[in-house]
Structures are given as structure tokens and as C-alpha cells.
XYZ file of C-alpha atoms in Angstrom:
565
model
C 13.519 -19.248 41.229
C 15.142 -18.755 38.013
C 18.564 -20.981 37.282
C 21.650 -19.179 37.415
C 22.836 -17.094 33.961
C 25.742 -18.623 32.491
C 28.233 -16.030 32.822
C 29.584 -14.804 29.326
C 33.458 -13.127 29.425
C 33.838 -9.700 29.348
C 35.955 -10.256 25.641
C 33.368 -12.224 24.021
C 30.501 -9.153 25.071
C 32.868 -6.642 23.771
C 33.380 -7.947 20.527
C 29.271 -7.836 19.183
C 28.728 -4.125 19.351
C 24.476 -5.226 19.446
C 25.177 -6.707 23.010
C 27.094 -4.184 24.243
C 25.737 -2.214 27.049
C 25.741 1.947 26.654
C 24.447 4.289 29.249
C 21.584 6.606 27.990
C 22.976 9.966 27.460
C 19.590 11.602 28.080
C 19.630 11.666 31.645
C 23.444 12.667 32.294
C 23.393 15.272 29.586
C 19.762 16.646 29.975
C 18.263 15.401 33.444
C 20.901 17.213 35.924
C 19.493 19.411 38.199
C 21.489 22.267 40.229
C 18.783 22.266 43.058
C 20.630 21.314 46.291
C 17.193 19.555 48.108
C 18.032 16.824 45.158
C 21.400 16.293 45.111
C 22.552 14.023 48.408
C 25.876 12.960 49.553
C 24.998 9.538 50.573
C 21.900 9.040 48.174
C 21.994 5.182 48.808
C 21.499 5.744 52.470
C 19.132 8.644 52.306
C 16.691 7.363 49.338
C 15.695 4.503 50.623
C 13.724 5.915 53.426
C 12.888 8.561 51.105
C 11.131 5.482 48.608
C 9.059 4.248 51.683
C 7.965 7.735 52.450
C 6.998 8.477 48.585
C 5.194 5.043 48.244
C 3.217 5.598 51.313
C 2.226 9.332 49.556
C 1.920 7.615 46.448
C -1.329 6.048 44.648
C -0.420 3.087 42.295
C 3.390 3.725 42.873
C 3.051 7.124 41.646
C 3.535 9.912 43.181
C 2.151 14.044 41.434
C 3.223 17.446 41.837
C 2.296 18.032 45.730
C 3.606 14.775 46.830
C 7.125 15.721 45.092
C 7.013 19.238 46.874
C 6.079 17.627 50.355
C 8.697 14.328 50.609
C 11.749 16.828 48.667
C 10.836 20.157 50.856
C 10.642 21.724 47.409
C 8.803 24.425 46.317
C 5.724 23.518 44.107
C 7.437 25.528 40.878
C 10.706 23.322 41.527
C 8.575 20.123 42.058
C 7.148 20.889 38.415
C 10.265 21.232 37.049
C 11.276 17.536 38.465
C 8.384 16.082 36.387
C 8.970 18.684 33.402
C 12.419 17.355 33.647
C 11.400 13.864 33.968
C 8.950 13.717 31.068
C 12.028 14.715 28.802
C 14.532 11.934 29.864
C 12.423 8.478 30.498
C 13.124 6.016 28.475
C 9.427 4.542 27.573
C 7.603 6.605 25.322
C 4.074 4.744 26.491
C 5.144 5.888 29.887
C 1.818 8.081 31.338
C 4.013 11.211 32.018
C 5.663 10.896 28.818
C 2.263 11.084 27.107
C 0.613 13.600 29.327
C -0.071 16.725 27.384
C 0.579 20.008 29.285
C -2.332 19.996 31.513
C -2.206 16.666 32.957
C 1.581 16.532 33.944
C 0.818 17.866 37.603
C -1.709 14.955 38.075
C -0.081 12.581 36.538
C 3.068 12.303 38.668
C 5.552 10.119 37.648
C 6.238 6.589 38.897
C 7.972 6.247 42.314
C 11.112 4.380 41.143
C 11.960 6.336 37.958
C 11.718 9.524 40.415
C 14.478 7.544 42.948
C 16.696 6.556 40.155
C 16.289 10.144 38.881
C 17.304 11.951 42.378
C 20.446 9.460 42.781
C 22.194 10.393 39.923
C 21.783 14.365 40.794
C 25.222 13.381 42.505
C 26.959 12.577 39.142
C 30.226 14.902 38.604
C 30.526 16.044 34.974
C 33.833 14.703 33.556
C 36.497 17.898 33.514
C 38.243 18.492 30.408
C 42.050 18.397 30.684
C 43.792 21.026 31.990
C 45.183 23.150 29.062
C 49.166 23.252 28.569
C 48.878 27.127 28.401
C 46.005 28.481 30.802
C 47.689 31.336 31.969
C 47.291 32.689 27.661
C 44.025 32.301 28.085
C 42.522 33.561 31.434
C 41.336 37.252 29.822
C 38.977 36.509 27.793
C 35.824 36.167 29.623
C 34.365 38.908 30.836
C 34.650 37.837 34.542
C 36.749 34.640 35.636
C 36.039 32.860 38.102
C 37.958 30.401 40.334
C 35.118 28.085 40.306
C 33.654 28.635 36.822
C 36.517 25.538 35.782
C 38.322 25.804 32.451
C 36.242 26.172 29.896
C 34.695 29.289 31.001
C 38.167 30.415 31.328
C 38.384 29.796 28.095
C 36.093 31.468 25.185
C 34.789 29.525 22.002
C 37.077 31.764 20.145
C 40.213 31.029 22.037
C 39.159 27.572 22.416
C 39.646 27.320 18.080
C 42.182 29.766 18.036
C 44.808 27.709 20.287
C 43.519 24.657 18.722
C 42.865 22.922 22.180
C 39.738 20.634 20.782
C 41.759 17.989 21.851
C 41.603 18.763 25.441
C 37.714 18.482 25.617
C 36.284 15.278 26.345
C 35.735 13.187 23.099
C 32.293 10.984 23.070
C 34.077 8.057 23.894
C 35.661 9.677 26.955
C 32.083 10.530 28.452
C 30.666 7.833 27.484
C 33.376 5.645 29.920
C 32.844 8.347 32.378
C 29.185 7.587 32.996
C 29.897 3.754 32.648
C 32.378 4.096 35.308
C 29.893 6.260 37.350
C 27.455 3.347 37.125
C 29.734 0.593 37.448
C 30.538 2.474 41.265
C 27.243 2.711 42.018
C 25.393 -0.371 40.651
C 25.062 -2.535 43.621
C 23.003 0.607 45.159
C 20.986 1.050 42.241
C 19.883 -2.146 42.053
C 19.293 -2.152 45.838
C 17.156 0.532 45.744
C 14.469 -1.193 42.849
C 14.768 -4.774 44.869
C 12.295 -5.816 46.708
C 12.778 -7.578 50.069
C 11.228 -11.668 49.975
C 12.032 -14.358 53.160
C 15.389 -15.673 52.808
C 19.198 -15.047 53.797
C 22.054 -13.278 52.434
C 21.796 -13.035 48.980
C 18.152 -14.409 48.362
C 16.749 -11.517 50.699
C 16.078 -8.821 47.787
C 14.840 -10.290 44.546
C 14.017 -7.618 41.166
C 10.583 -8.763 39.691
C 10.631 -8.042 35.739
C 8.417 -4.946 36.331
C 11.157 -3.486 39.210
C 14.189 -4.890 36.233
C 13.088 -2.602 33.856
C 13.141 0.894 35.269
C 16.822 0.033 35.078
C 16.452 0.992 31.431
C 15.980 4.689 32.825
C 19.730 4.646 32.761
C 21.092 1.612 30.593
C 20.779 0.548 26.920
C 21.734 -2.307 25.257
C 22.872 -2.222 21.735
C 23.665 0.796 19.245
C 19.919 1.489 18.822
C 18.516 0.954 22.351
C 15.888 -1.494 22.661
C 14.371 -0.486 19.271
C 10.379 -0.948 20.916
C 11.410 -3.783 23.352
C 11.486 -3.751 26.223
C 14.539 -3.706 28.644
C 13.573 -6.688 29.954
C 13.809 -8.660 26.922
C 17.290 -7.870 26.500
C 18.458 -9.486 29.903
C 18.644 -13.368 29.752
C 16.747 -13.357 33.015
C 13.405 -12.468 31.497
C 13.417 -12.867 27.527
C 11.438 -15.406 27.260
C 8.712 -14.696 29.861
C 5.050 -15.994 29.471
C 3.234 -12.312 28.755
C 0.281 -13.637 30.260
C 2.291 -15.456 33.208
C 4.277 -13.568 36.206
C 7.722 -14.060 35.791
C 9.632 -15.731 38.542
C 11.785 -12.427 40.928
C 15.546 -12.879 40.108
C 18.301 -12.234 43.275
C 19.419 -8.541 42.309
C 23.127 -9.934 43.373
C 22.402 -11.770 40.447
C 21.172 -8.851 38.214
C 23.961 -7.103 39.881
C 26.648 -9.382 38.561
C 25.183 -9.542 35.126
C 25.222 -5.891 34.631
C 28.650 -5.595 36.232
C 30.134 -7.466 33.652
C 28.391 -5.639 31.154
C 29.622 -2.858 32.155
C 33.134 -4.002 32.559
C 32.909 -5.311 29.114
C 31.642 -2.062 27.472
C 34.478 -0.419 28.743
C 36.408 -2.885 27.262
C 35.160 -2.294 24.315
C 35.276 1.579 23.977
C 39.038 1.390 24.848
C 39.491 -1.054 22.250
C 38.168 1.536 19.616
C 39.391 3.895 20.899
C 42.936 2.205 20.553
C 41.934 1.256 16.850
C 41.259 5.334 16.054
C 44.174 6.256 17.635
C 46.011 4.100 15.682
C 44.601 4.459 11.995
C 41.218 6.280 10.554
C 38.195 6.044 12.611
C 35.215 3.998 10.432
C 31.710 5.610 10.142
C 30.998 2.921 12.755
C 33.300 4.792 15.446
C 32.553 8.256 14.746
C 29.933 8.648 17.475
C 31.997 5.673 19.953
C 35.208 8.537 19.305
C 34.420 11.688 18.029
C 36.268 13.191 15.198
C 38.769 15.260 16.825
C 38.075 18.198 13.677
C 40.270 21.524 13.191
C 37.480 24.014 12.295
C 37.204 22.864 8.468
C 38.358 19.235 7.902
C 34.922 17.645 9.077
C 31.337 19.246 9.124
C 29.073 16.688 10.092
C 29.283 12.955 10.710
C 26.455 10.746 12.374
C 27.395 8.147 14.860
C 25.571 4.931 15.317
C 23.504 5.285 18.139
C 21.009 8.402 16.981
C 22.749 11.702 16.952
C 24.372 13.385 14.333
C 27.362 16.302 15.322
C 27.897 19.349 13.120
C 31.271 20.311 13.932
C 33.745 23.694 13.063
C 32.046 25.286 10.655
C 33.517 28.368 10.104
C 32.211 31.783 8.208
C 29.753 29.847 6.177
C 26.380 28.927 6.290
C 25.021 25.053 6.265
C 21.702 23.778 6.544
C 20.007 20.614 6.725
C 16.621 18.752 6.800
C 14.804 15.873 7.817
C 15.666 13.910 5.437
C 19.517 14.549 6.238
C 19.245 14.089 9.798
C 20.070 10.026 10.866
C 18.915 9.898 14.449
C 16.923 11.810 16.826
C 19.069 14.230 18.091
C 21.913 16.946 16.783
C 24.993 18.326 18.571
C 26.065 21.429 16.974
C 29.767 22.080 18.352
C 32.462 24.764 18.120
C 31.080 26.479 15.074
C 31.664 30.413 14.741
C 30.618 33.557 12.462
C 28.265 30.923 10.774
C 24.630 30.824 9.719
C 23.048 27.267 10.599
C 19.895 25.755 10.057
C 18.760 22.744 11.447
C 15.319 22.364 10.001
C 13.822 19.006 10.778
C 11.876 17.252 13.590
C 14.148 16.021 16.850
C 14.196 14.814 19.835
C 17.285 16.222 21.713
C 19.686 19.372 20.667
C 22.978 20.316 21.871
C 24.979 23.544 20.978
C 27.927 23.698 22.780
C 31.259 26.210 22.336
C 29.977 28.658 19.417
C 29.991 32.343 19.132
C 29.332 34.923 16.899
C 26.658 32.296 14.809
C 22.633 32.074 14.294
C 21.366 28.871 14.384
C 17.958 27.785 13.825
C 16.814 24.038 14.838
C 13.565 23.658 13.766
C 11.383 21.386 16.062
C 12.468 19.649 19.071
C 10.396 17.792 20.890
C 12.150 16.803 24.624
C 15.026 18.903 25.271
C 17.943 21.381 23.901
C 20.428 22.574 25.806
C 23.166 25.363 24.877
C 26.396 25.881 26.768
C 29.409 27.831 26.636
C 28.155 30.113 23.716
C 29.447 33.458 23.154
C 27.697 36.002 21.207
C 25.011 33.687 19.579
C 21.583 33.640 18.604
C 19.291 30.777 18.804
C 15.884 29.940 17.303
C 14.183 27.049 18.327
C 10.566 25.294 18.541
C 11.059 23.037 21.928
C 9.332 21.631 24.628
C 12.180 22.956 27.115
C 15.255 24.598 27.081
C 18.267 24.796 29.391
C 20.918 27.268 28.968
C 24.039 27.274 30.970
C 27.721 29.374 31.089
C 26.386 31.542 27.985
C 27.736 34.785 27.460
C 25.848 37.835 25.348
C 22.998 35.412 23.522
C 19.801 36.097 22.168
C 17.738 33.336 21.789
C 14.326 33.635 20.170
C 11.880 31.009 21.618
C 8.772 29.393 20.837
C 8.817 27.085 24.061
C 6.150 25.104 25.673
C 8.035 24.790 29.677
C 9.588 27.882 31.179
C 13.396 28.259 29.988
C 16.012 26.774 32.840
C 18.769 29.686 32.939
C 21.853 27.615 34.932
C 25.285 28.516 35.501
C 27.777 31.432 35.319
C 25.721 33.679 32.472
C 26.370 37.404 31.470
C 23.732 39.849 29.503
C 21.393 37.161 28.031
C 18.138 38.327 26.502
C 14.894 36.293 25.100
C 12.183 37.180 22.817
C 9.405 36.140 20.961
C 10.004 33.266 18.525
C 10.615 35.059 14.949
C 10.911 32.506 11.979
C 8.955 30.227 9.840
C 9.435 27.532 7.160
C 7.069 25.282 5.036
C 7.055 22.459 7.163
C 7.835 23.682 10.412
C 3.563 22.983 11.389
C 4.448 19.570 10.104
C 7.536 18.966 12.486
C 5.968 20.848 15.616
C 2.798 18.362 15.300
C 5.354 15.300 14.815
C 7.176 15.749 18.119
C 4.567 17.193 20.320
C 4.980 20.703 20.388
C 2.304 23.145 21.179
C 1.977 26.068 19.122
C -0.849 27.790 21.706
C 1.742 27.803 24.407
C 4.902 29.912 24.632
C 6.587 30.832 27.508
C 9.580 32.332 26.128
C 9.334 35.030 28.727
C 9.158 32.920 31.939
C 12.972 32.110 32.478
C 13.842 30.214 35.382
C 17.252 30.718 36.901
C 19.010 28.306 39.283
C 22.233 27.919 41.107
C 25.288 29.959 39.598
C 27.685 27.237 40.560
C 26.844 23.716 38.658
C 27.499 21.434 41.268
C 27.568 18.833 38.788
C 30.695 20.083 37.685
C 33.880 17.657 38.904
C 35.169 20.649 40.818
C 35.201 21.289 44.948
C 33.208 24.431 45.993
C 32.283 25.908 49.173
C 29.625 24.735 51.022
C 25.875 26.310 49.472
C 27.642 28.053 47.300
C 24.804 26.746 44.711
C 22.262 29.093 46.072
C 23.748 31.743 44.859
C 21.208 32.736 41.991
C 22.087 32.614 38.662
C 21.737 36.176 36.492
C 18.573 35.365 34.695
C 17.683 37.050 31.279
C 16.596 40.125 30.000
C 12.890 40.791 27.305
C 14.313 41.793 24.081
C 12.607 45.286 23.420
C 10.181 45.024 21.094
C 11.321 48.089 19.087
C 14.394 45.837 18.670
C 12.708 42.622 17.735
C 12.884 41.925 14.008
C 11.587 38.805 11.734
C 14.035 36.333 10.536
C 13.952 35.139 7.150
C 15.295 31.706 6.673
C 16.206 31.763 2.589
C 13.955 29.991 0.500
C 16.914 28.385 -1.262
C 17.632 26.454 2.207
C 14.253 25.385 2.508
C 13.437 21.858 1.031
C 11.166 21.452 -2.226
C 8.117 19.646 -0.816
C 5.097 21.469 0.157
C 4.485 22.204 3.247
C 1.753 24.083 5.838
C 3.405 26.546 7.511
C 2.553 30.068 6.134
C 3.660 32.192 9.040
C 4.992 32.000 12.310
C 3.274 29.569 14.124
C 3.563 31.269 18.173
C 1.161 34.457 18.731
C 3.014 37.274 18.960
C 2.445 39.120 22.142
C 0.881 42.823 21.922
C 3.786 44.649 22.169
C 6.120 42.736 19.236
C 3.110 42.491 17.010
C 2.125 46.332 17.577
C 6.322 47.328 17.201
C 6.095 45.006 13.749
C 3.084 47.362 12.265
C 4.964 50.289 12.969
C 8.255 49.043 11.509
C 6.228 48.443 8.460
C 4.219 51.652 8.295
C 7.545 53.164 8.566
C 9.527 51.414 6.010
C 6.475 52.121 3.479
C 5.866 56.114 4.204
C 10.005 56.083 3.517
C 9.217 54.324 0.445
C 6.655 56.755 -0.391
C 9.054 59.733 0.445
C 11.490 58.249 -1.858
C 9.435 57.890 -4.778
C 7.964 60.836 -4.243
C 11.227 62.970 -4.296
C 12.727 65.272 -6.484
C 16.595 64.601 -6.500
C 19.504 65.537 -8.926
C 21.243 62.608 -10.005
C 24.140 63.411 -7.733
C 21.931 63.771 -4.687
C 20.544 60.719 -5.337
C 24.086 58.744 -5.070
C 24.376 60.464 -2.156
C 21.310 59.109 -0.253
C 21.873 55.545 -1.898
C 25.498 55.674 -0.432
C 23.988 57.050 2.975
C 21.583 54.280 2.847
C 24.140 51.616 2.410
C 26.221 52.712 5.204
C 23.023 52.874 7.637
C 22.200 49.483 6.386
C 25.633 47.903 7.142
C 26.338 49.447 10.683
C 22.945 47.709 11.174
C 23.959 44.517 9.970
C 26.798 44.137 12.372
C 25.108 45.457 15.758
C 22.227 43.403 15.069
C 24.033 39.999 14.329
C 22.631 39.853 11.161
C 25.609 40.309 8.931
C 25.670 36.402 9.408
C 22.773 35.838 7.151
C 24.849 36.986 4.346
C 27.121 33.885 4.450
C 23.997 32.101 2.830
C 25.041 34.149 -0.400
C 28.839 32.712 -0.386
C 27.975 29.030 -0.739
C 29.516 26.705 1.111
């Protein structure tokens, strides 16, 4: 048995931000589930039967697509969305489900104790932003308000600007101690549940071998940048020195458990420390992603926090773009932006958009997951692996999408379509993140439960059956190309001639058309016979046609590329 760990004070972890302990976003922003089969109110006591029961259905500790569906009661469809789900969040990129290409998901399964560690925190509450000192101003804007639908779908992007509330939303920091405090409550369970029972009393009874220790980096990081290729285990003075050709010697998990507690405690620590310091003078490029800038919609566009992700913030009747080489990080939150064109066109691993309206915005390859929420009147365009959407109102999101599209929440008059853009080295950053080009199944949306009960509100008993509105097929007489400018577009060469996804039958035979049209009315033109004053006329005619379809269409935006920044 291993000596005991020299306990280190909570003050002395919080002052090295390399040693401080984060929790990985991934899973609490993009792994939440509103199936009720997963979410348990005692998961501690119901799980760990549910473990024996999935390791006696398992082969090698894992367990595929029909044991899922069997131990869950879950239909096979919602059993592939676990592992779909799954693939997108883990935290080892050699892991075999990560690296499974479409076909092999199903048979590949997914190891038994990332799948237990995944159903426990399906009972995590979203943290609630604070109630707003004047609700009662803004209760008619959504189309339909509900008592459950919480405050900000009470509240539209547009009001949310207008009345300058951005303060009332949860900052970075403020989530960030949400999901530590989330963990710090349920560690000793979490731990429990990966131990492994050895002869003994008390304390000595469950012991974590090093394998067992590091699915625990499913949830936990250490550090600004993660593990940066080692493992989780070699971050934990219990096993960083281990023989690799020896078996390291089990640890006690009340051990482990103490260790990470005051990890924990001292991470907290920390983030109220800088939070303190921002509150009290200008926040360094350091804090930016610990405390987000808390922007009016023009003082700050973009700023990229430490650990990987990179927020584009209140932009504002303009367009902005940016590329690969601008992005630092693997993900991009666009937030609160509105009447904007935006162009996100490099490789990533995560997007968020989250409280814009009346803006396009085009990320260009992501490879695990994007998620857009509380959008009003927007269209997105996106290369992804998957994509949920949730409390969106009137959106149109063009899709080139390799997993059916997850439709949860309180949504109104959504439609999909075809994916319907291109740029140089879009090829390039499809190829770089895993994204198949032969697969699209933009027209496959999946809705869940209306009522996210992940949300840190009470609701009635099953009321997250009730089926969420799911979305709509774009008509193809209505589905147009989008032209990203070519003075947005990068200098270097790239592949990409064309839009990379098929068009199905229907858009493909509604383009031809379109363009037979446009060039017999070219033809007509040319070929007629008009006075100089009848002439004007038609031009003016034109002009006004032309406009009126620039605003029903949306895109009236695109012009903002013409005003500069």
C-alpha cells in the first residue's frame, strides 16, 4: 500500500494556477441529456447495482448499443444517442469510441465506468441566472411564456441587450464554481462508484487501482491546459511515478477522496480570489476566461481565455470573421451578438452560440459538438459531427451533420436544410476534425423533452415527456446558396471548390431551375427594346423586388460585410 500523501493547504494549491483543479466543461455543457430513464434521484444508490448489472452484460468492461438499451429500458435510437453523446465528451482521444468512425460506434460500446460516471451527472441542475430587477418589463416578448421555461426565455436576446441585464447571466467564473461545488457534493459517491472492494475494514475496504483513478478525468482537469497528452493519473501524487511496465499498488479512495476534496476546496478558493481581483481593478488576459468580460454590446469583441476557448461577444450590426490561425483553443462561444454577419471559419472542437438574434453565422468545421440556445431569428451554418439546439425561436440552420440533430427544449417554428456554403479550406478543416462529408443527416432531427430538467427549476412530475416541437424541411424552392465573401476568406490555397455535402434531389433540381430562370430573364433583358425611361423604370422595379427579398430572407445581413468593421 502506498504511504499517505502529504496533505498540501488549500492557499498554497490556489496560488499556482498549473495545479489547480478545473472541472471539464464538456460534459456539463454538452453531455446533458433530457431523457428521464437517465436521470435518477438517488444515482449513488441506484448505479451501483446498475454497474454490476452492465459488467455482467459487458465484454472487457464494455458494454455496445443493445446492452445500453437492455440495462437503461431505452429504446435502441436513445441508446445510440448515449454513445453518440459519449463519443463527443470523453476525455481520451485514444479512447476506442472516440476513434470509432461512424459504423463501428454501435459495436464498440463504450467502457462501463465512463457510461456510470456519465448517467450520474444527468442529475446536475444548470446554475439559474439571477432574477432580473424588472421582470414584469420584460414578460411579452416571447411568443409564448411559460411558467416553467425560467427567465431567460422570458426574456428575448433583444431585450436581454436592450435593458442591459448581461450582468445577471452567469459569468464563466460563476459556472465554473457551480460545477465545482456540484462535484465537491458528490465526490465521495463518485469515487465510490469507480472503487473496487479488497479484504479489509473501514476505510481500507475500497481501494482505486490507477486504471479505475483515471476515468475520474471524465470529469476533472488539472491545470489551465488539461493534461496536455498525460494522463490523469500522472497528475495525482498517488501514481506519477508508476513503473509503466509494473502494476501500481490500489490507493484507499478515502484517500483519493480527500485529495480531490481539497482540490476542489482550493479551486474555489482560487476563482473567488480572481474574481475579487476583477471586481476590484481590470481583469488580465489571464482572467478573461476564469471571469468573463462583463461587455455592453461594443466595448469587447473577442477575448480568449486560458484554458482553450475563445468568446466573441456583442457584436452589433457588423460583420466579423475569423480563421484558424486566429482561433487560440479548440472551441468558440459566440454570445449575445445581433443583426450581425459572423464567420467562424476554422477547424474546432466544441461551439457555443448562445442569446443572438437577427444574425448568420457560419462556423466552419467542428468536430465533437455545437450547441445553440436561446437564439431568436438566426441562421446557422455549420460542418459538425452533432448538433443540439435548445429554447430557439424562428432559426434556420443549414447543416452538413454527420449524427441526427438533438432538438431540446421550449422551441417555436424552427426549420433545417441542406448545408449551403463553401470556402477554400473548408475540405482541409472537415478532414482535420473528423467530419464526414458522405454523411448528412440534416433532415433527421431528434426532439426530446420540452422541459430541460437540467434546469435549477421545480416542475411537475414527467412533465419532461412532453415532446419537444421538432423542426420543419426548408422548401427547396426556398433554399438558396450562401456566398461567404472572398475578402473574408484567408489567402492560402485551399481544396474546397464547392460544397462539400450532396445535395439531395429536390435542392439540387430547385437550384437548376433557379438558374435557368435567372438566365432566360437575362436573356429577356438583353433582348428588349426599352425607351430610356422604361428602362429606369424596370431597374427601379428591380431594386425594390430585390430589397423586400433581402429582408424576408435574412439576407440583408450579408451586406454588413460591405460596411467594415
Amino acid at each position: 500500500m502506498t504511504e499517505p500523501t502529504e496533505p498540501s493547504t488549500s492557499s498554497s494549491l490556489a496560488r499556482d494556477p498549473t495545479t489547480v483543479v478545473h472541472p471539464r466543461r464538456e460534459p456539463f455543457e454538452h453531455g446533458l441529456l433530457p431523457i428521464p430513464r437517465l436521470i435518477f434521484s438517488d444515482p449513488a444508490q441506484t448505479l451501483i447495482p446498475l454497474k454490476q448489472k452492465l459488467l455482467e452484460l459487458s465484454s472487457n468492461q464494455r458494454v455496445d448499443l443493445a446492452a445500453i438499451s437492455e440495462s437503461l429500458q431505452i429504446s435502441i435510437e436513445h441508446a445510440r444517442l448515449v454513445l453518440d453523446t459519449l463519443a463527443s465528451i470523453l476525455h481520451s482521444d485514444s479512447e476506442p469510441l472516440v476513434v470509432a468512425n461512424l459504423v463501428e460506434i454501435d459495436s464498440v460500446g463504450v467502457d462501463v465506468h465512463d457510461l456510470v460516471l456519465f448517467l450520474y451527472i444527468q442529475s446536475y441542475k444548470r446554475l439559474l441566472p439571477r432574477t432580473h430587477k424588472d421582470s414584469a418589463a420584460v414578460t411579452d416578448v416571447w411568443p409564448s411564456t411559460s411558467a416553467f421555461d425560467g427567465y431567460l426565455s422570458a426574456l428575448s436576446p433583444l431585450q436581454l441587450v436592450r435593458s442591459n441585464s448581461r450582468r445577471f447571466m452567469p459569468s464563466q467564473a460563476d459556472e465554473e464554481a457551480h460545477q465545482l461545488s456540484y462535484l465537491q457534493k458528490h465526490l465521495a459517491n463518485i469515487v465510490s462508484l469507480l472503487a473496487e472492494p479488497v479484504e479489509g475494514e473501514g476505510d481500507e475496504s475500497l481501494v482505486l487501482t490507477m486504471d479505475r483513478f483515471e476515468h475520474l478525468g471524465f470529469l476533472i482537469q488539472f491545470g489551465d491546459k488539461g493534461s496536455e497528452g498525460n494522463s490523469f493519473s500522472q497528475c495525482s501524487p498517488f501514481f506519477a511515478n508508476s513503473d509503466p511496465d509494473m502494476p501500481a499498488v490500489p490507493v484507499p479512495a478515502a484517500q483519493v477522496h480527500d485529495w480531490l476534496l481539497q482540490n476542489v476546496a482550493a479551486a474555489l478558493e482560487y476563482i473567488s480570489e480572481r474574481t475579487s481581483s476583477k471586481e476590484n481593478g481590470p481583469a488580465s488576459a489571464s482572467d478573461q476566461d476564469v471571469a468573463m468580460t462583463d461587455a455592453s454590446t461594443v466595448s469587447v469583441k473577442v477575448s480568449t481565455g486560458t484554458r482553450g476557448a475563445s468568446f466573441i461577444e456583442g457584436i452589433s450590426k457588423s460583420s466579423y470573421a475569423k480563421h484558424a490561425s486566429d482561433i487560440k483553443g479548440s472551441s468558440v462561444k459566440v454570445l449575445n451578438c445581433h443583426e450581425s454577419a459572423i464567420y467562424i471559419l476554422a477547424p474546432l472542437r466544441y461551439a457555443t452560440v448562445y442569446g443572438c438574434s437577427d444574425a448568420t453565422i457560419v462556423l466552419g468545421a467542428v468536430g465533437k459538438a455545437v450547441r445553440v440556445e436561446h437564439c431568436e431569428r438566426v441562421h446557422v451554418i455549420v460542418a459538425a459531427k452533432r448538433i443540439c439546439i435548445a429554447n430557439c425561436r424562428e432559426c434556420v440552420f443549414f447543416l452538413g451533420v454527420n449524427q441526427q440533430p438533438l432538438i431540446v427544449g421550449d422551441n417555436h417554428k424552427l426549420q433545417v436544410a441542406p448545408y449551403n456554403t463553401f470556402y477554400a479550406q473548408l475540405e482541409e478543416h472537415m478532414s482535420e476534425v473528423g467530419i464526414v462529408p458522405t454523411v448528412n443527416r440534416w433532415n433527421e432531427p431528434l426532439a426530446l423533452g420540452m422541459v430541460d430538467p437540467h434546469d435549477s427549476l421545480s416542475h411537475p412530475a414527467g412533465v419532461s415527456d412532453v415532446q419537444a416541437e421538432s423542426a420543419t424541411l426548408v422548401d427547396p424552392d426556398q433554399f438558396t446558396n450562401f456566398v461567404i465573401p472572398s475578402w473574408l476568406v484567408e489567402e492560402s490555397t485551399g481544396s474546397t471548390k464547392d460544397n462539400p455535402f450532396t445535395l439531395p434531389d429536390a435542392y439540387m433540381a430547385s437550384q437548376h431551375k433557379n438558374h435557368k430562370n435567372l438566365e432566360e430573364i437575362r436573356q429577356l433583358l438583353r433582348e428588349a427594346s426599352l425607351e430610356e425611361s422604361r428602362k429606369r423604370e424596370l431597374s427601379s422595379a428591380l431594386h425594390v423586388y430585390f430589397k423586400d427579398w433581402l429582408y424576408a430572407s435574412g439576407n440583408i445581413r450579408q451586406l454588413y460585410c460591405l460596411q467594415g468593421d
